[in-house]
Short mmCIF file of C-alpha atoms and ligand atoms in Angstrom, two decimals:
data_model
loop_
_atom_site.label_atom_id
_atom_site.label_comp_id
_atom_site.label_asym_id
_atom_site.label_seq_id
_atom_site.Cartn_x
_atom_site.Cartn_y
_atom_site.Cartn_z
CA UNK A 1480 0.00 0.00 0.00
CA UNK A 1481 2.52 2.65 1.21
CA UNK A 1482 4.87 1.28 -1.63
CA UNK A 1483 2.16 2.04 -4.47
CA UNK A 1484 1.58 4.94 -2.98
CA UNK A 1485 5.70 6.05 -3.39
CA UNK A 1486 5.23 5.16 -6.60
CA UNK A 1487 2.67 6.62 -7.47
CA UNK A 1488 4.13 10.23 -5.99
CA UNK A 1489 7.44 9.23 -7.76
CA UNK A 1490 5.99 9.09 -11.18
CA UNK A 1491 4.34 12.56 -10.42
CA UNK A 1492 7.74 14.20 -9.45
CA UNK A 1493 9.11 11.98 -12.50
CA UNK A 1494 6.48 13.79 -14.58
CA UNK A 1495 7.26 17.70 -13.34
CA UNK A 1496 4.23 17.80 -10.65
CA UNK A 1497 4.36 18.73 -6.80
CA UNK A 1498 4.42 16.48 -4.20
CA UNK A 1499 3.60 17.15 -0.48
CA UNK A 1500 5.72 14.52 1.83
CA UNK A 1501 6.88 13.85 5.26
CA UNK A 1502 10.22 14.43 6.79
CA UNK A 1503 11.34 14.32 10.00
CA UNK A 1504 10.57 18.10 10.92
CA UNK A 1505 8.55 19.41 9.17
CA UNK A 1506 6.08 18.52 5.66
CA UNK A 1507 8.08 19.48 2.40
CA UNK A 1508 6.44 20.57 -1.03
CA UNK A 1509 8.73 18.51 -3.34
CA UNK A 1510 9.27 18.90 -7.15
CA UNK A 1511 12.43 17.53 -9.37
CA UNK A 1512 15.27 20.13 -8.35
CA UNK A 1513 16.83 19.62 -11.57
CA UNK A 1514 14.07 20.37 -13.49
CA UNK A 1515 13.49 24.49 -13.16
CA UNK A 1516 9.51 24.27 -14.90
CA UNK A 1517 8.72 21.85 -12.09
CA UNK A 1518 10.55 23.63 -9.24
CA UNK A 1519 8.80 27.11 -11.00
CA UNK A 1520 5.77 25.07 -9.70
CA UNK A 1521 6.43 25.97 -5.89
CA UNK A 1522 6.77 29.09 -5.83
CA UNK A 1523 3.49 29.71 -7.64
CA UNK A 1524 1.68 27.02 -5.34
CA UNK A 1525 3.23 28.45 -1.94
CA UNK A 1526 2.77 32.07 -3.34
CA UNK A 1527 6.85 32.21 -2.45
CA UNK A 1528 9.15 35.28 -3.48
CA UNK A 1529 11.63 34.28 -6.03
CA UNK A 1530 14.29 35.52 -3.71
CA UNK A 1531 13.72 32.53 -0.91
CA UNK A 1532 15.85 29.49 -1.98
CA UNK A 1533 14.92 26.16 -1.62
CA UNK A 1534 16.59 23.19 -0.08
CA UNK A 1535 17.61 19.69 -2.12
CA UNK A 1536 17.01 16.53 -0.89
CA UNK A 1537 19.28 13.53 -0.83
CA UNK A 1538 18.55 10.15 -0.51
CA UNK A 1539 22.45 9.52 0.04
CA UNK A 1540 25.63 11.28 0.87
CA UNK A 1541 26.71 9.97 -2.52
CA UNK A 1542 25.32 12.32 -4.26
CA UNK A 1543 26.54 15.25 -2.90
CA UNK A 1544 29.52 15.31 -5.87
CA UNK A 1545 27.22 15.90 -8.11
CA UNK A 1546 25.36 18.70 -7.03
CA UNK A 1547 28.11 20.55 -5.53
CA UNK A 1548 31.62 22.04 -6.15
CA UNK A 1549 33.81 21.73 -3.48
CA UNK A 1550 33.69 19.45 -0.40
CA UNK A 1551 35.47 19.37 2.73
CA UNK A 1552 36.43 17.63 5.94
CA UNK A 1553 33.90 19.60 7.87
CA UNK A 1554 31.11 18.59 5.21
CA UNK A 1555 32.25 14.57 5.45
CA UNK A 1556 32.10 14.75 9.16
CA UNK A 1557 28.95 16.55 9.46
CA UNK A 1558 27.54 13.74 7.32
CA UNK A 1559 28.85 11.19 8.82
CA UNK A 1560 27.44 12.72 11.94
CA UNK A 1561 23.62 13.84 11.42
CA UNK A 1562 23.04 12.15 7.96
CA UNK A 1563 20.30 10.93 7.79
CA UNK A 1564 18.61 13.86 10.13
CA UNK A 1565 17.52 17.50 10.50
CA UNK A 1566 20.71 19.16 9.19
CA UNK A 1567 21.03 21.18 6.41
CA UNK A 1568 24.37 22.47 4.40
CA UNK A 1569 24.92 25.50 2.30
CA UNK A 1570 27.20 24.40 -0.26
CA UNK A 1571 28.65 25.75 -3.10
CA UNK A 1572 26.34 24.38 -6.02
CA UNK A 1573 27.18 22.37 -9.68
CA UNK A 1574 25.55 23.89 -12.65
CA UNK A 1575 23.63 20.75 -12.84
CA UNK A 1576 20.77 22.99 -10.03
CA UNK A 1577 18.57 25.52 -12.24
CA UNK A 1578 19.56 29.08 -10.29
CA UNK A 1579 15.79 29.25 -10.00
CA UNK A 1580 16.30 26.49 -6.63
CA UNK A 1581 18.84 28.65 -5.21
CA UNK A 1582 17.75 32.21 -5.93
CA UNK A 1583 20.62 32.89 -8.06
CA UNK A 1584 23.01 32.28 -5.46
CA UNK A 1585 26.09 30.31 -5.79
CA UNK A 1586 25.56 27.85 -3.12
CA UNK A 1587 23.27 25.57 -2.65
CA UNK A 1588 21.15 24.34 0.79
CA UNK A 1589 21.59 20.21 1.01
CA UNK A 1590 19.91 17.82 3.48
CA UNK A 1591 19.07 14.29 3.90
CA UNK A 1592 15.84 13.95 5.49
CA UNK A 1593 15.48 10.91 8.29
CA UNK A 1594 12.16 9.35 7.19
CA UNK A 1595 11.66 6.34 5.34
CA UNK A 1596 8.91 7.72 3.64
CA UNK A 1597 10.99 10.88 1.99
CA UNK A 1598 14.27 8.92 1.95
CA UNK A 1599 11.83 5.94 -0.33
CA UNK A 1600 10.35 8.93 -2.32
CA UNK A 1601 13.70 10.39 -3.16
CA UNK A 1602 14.94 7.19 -4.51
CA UNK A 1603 12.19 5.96 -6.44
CA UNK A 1604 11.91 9.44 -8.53
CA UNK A 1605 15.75 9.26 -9.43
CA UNK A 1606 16.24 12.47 -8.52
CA UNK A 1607 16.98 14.83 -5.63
CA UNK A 1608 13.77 16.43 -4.87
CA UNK A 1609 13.87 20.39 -3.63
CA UNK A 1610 11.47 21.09 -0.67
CA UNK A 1611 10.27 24.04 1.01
CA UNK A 1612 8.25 23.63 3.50
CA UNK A 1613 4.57 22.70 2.32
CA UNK A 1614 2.81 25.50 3.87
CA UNK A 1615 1.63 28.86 2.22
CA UNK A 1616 4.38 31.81 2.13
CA UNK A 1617 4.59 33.10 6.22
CA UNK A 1618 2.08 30.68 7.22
CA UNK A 1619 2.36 28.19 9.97
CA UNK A 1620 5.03 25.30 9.04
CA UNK A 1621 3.35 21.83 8.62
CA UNK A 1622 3.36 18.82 10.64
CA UNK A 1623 0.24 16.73 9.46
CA UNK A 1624 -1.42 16.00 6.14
CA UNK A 1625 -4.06 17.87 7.16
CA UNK A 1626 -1.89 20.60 7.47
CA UNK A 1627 -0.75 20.80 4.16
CA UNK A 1628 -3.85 20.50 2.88
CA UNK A 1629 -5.57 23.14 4.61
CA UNK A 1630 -3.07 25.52 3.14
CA UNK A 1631 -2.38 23.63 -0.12
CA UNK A 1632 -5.26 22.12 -1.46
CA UNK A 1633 -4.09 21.93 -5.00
CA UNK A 1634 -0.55 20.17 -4.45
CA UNK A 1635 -0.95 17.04 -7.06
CA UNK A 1636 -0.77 14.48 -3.86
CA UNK A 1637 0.03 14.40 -0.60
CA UNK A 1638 2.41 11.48 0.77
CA UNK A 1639 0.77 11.06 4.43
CA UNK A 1640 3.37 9.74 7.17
CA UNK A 1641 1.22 10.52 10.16
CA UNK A 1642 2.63 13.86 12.46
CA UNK A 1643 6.44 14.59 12.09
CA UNK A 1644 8.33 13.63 14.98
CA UNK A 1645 10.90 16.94 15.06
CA UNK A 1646 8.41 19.25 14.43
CA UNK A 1647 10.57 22.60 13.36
CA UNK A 1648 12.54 22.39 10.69
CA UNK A 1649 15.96 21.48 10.24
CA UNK A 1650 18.95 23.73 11.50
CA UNK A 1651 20.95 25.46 8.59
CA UNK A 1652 24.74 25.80 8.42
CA UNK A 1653 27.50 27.00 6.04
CA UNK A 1654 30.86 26.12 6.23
CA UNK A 1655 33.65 28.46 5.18
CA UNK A 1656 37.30 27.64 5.22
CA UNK A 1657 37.27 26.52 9.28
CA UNK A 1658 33.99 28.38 10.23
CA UNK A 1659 30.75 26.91 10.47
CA UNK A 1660 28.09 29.35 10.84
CA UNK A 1661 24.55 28.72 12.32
CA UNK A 1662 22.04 30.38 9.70
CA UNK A 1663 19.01 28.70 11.04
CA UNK A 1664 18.39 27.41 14.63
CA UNK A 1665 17.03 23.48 14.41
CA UNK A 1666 16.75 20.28 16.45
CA UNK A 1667 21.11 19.92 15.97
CA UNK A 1668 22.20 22.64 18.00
CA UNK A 1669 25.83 24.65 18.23
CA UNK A 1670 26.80 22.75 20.88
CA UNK A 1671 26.37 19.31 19.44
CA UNK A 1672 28.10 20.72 15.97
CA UNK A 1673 31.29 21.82 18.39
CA UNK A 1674 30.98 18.72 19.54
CA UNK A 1675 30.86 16.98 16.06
CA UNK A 1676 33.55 19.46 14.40
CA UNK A 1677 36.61 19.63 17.66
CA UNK A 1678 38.86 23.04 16.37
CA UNK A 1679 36.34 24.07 14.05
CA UNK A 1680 34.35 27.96 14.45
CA UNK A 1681 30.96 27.64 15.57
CA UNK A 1682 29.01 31.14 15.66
CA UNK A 1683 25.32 31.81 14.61
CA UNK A 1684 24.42 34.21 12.01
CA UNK A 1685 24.59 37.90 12.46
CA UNK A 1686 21.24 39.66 12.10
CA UNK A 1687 22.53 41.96 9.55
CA UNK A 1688 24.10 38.96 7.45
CA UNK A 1689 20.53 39.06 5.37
CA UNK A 1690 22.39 37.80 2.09
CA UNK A 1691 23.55 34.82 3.97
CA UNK A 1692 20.39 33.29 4.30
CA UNK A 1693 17.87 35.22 2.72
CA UNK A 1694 14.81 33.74 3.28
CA UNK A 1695 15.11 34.18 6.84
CA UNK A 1696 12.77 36.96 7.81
CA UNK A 1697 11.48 38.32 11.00
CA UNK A 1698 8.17 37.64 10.30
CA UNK A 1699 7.21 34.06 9.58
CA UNK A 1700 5.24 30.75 10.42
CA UNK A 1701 2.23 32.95 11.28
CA UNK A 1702 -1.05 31.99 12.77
CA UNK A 1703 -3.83 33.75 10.87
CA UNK A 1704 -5.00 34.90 14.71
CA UNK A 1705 -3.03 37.17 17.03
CA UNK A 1706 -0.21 35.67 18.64
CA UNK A 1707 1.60 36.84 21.79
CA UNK A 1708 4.46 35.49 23.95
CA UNK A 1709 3.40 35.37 27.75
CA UNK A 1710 5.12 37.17 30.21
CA UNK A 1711 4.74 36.10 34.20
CA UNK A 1712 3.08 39.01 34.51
CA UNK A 1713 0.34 38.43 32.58
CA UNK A 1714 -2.56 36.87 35.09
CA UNK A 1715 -5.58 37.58 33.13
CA UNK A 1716 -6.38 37.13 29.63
CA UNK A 1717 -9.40 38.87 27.69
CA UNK A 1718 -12.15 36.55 26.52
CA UNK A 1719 -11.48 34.58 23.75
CA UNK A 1720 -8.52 33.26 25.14
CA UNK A 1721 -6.30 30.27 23.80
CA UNK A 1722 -3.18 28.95 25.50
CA UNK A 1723 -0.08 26.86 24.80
CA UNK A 1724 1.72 25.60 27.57
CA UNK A 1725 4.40 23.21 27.96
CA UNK A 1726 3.69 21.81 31.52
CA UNK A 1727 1.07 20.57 33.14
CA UNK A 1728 2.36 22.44 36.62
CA UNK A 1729 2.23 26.29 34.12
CA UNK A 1730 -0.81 28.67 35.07
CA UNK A 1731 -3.44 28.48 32.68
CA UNK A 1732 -4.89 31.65 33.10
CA UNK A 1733 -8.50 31.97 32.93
CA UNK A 1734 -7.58 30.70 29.29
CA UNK A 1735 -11.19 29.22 26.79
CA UNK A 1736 -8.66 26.69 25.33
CA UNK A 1737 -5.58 25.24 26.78
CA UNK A 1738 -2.62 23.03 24.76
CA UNK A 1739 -0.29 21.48 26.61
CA UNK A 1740 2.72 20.76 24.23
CA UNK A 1741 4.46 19.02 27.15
CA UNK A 1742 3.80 17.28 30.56
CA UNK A 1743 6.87 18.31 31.91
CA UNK A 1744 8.41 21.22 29.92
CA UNK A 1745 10.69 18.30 27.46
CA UNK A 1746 12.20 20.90 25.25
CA UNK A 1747 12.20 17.94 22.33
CA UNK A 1748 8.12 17.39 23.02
CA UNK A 1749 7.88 21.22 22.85
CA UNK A 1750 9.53 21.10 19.65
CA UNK A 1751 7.42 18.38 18.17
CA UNK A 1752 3.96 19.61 18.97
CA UNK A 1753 4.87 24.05 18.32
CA UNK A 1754 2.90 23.91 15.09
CA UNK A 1755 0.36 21.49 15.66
CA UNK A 1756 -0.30 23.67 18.91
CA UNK A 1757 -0.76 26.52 16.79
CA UNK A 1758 -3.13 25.02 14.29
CA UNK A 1759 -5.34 23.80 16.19
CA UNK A 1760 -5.61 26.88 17.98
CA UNK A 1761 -5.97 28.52 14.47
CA UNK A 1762 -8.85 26.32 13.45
CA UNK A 1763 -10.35 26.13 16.76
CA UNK A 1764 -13.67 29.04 16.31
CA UNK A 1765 -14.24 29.47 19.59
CA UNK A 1766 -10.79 31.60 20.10
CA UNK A 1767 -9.90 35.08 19.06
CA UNK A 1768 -6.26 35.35 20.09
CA UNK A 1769 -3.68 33.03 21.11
CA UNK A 1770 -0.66 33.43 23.92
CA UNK A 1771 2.22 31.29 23.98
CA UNK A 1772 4.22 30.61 26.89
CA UNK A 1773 8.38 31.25 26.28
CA UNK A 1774 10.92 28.51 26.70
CA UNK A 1775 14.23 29.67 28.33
CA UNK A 1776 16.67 30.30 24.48
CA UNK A 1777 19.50 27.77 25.28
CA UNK A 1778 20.03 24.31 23.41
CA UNK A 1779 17.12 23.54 21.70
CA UNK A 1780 15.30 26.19 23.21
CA UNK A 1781 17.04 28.74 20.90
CA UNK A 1782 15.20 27.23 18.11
CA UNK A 1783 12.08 26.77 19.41
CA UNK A 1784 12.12 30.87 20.69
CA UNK A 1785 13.14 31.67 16.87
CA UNK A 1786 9.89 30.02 15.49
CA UNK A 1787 7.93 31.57 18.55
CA UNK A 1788 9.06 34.97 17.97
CA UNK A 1789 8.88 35.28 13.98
CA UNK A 1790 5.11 33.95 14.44
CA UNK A 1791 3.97 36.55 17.22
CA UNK A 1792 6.03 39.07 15.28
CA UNK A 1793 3.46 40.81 13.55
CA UNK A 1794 1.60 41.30 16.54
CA UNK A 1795 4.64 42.41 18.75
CA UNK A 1796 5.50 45.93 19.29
CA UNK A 1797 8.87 45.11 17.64
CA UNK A 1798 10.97 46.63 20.19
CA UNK A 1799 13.40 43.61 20.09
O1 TXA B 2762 13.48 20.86 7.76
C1 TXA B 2762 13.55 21.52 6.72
O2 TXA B 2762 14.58 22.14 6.41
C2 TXA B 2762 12.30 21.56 5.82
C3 TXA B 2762 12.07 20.15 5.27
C4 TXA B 2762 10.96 20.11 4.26
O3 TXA B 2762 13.26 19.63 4.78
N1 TXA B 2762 12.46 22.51 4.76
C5 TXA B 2762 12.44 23.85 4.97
O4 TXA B 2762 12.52 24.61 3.82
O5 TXA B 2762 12.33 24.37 6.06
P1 TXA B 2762 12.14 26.15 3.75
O6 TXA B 2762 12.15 26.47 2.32
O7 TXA B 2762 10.87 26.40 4.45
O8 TXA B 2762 13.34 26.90 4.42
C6 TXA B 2762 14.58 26.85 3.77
C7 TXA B 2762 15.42 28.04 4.09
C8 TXA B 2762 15.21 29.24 3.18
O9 TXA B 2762 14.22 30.10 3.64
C9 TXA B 2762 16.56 29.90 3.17
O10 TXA B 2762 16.61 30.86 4.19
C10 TXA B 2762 17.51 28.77 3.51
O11 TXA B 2762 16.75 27.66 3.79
N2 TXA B 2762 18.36 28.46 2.36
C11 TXA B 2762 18.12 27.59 1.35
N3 TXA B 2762 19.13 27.60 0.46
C12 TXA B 2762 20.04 28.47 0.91
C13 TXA B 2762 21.29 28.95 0.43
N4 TXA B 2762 21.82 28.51 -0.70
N5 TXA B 2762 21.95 29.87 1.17
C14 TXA B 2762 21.42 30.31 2.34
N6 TXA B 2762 20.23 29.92 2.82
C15 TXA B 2762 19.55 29.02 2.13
MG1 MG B 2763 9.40 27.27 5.54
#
């Protein structure tokens, strides 16, 4: 059954249509990334500015030569470390990518994906497949089916894999000379990549290094309903209320709705359920506005704080 099913969503990537999948983190909206009509195809579907590039997916570190110009020690080892998993590298890209998957750049965002599902897609379309997220532009990142569909009803097919297990999506490096620089916060933190990589640079992004990862805005992963991060101050919340805790010892408030992401604060359990939290809060009609309680930003925390703040951003008063 799930075999036709690959096969089925193989022959449509084969054939220059969209396919929604699961990975690990997050759903992807896959098309063939060497094909630039197909890949075209995404950024009309997810209403996506031309300037936001995509990420390729592997099915094996073996083909990494071919899609890229120069490898490394640092890219082996990091590999060999979190391949398969939720790491992503910025590479400097072959010709054999239309510039349309990268934005023009000249490198090129690689990852393979730890799901049998994606990892069975990839190899059955005899191709690497590039993958945004399968959400809607800004929108909230997908980690059901019914996610996907609710944003992208008229994606070609939708591989279904059940909820993702990561939840956000995967972190982002480059790697330059000795330096490896964190563009996007993820499940693989800095320390565990210093701990990977002994004598090489770790540093995150700068906010003003924009060109480095362009796609990277402030505002992002959006709920279509007001948003705001909790402070301890806050003890009472207007009518209409949702929540999103993650223990079952935080105060709820005098909250309508309450989501507990966690039982006891597990910063990996937080990570798993953020979106689904926030869609169901979304969909749910009885609520007007949602709050969100913060997570402390170190480890995994970091990443989870970056997806909470770009989705209450628009309804911040952008101080920070
Ligand atoms: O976990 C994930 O990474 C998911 C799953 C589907 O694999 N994909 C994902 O893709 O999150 P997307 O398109 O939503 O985010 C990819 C981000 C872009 O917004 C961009 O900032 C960065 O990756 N990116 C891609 N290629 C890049 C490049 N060549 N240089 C710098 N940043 C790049
Ligand atoms: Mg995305």
């Amino acid at each position: 059954m799930v075999f036709e099913q690959i096969n089925y969503a193989a022959n449509i990537i084969h054939k220059g249509g969209l396919v929604a999948f699961p990975t690990e983190t997050v759903y992807g909206l896959g098309a063939n990334a060497l094909d630039a009509v197909a890949v075209a195809k995404i950024f009309a579907l997810k209403e996506r500015p031309n300037f936001d590039p995509l990420i390729v997916h592997i099915a094996s570190p073996d083909q990494l030569e071919q899609l890229t110009t120069e490898l490394n020690e640092i890219v082996f080892k990091l590999a060999e470390h979190f391949w398969p998993g939720p790491l992503t590298m910025v590479l400097p890209k072959s010709k054999m990518i239309p510039d349309l998957v990268t934005s023009d750049l000249p490198t090129v965002g690689i990852r393979m994906p730890d799901h049998p599902m994606a990892l069975a897609l990839i190899k059955a379309s005899g191709c690497p497949i590039a993958a945004p997220s399968a959400n809607k532009f800004g929108q909230l990142s997908p980690t059901t089916a019914a996610h996907v569909a609710k944003q992208l009803p008229g994606v070609d097919f939708i591989l279904d894999g059940g909820q993702t297990t990561v939840g956000i999506e995967s972190t982002i490096v480059s790697i330059e000379d000795n330096h490896c620089i964190v563009l996007r916060p993820g499940l693989i933190t800095a320390e565990q990549l210093a701990k990977a990589l002994p004598g090489v640079d770790i540093s995150f992004a700068k906010k003003q290094d924009k060109l480095l990862s362009p796609g990277l805005l402030k505002s992002h992963y959006s709920p279509k309903k007001p948003l705001y991060i909790l402070s301890v101050e806050t003890d009472s919340l207007p009518e209409g209320s949702g929540i999103i805790l993650h223990s079952k010892e935080s105060n709820p408030r005098n909250a309508n709705q309450i989501f507990f992401t966690s039982e006891k604060f597990e910063l990996t359990e937080v990570a798993a359920n953020l979106f689904h939290a926030l869609h169901s809060m979304e969909d749910d009609q009885a609520i007007s506005q949602i709050y969100i309680e913060p997570v402390p930003s170190v480890g995994l925390g970091i990443a989870i704080m970056d997806r909470m703040k770009k989705a209450a951003y628009q309804y911040s008063n952008k101080s920070s």
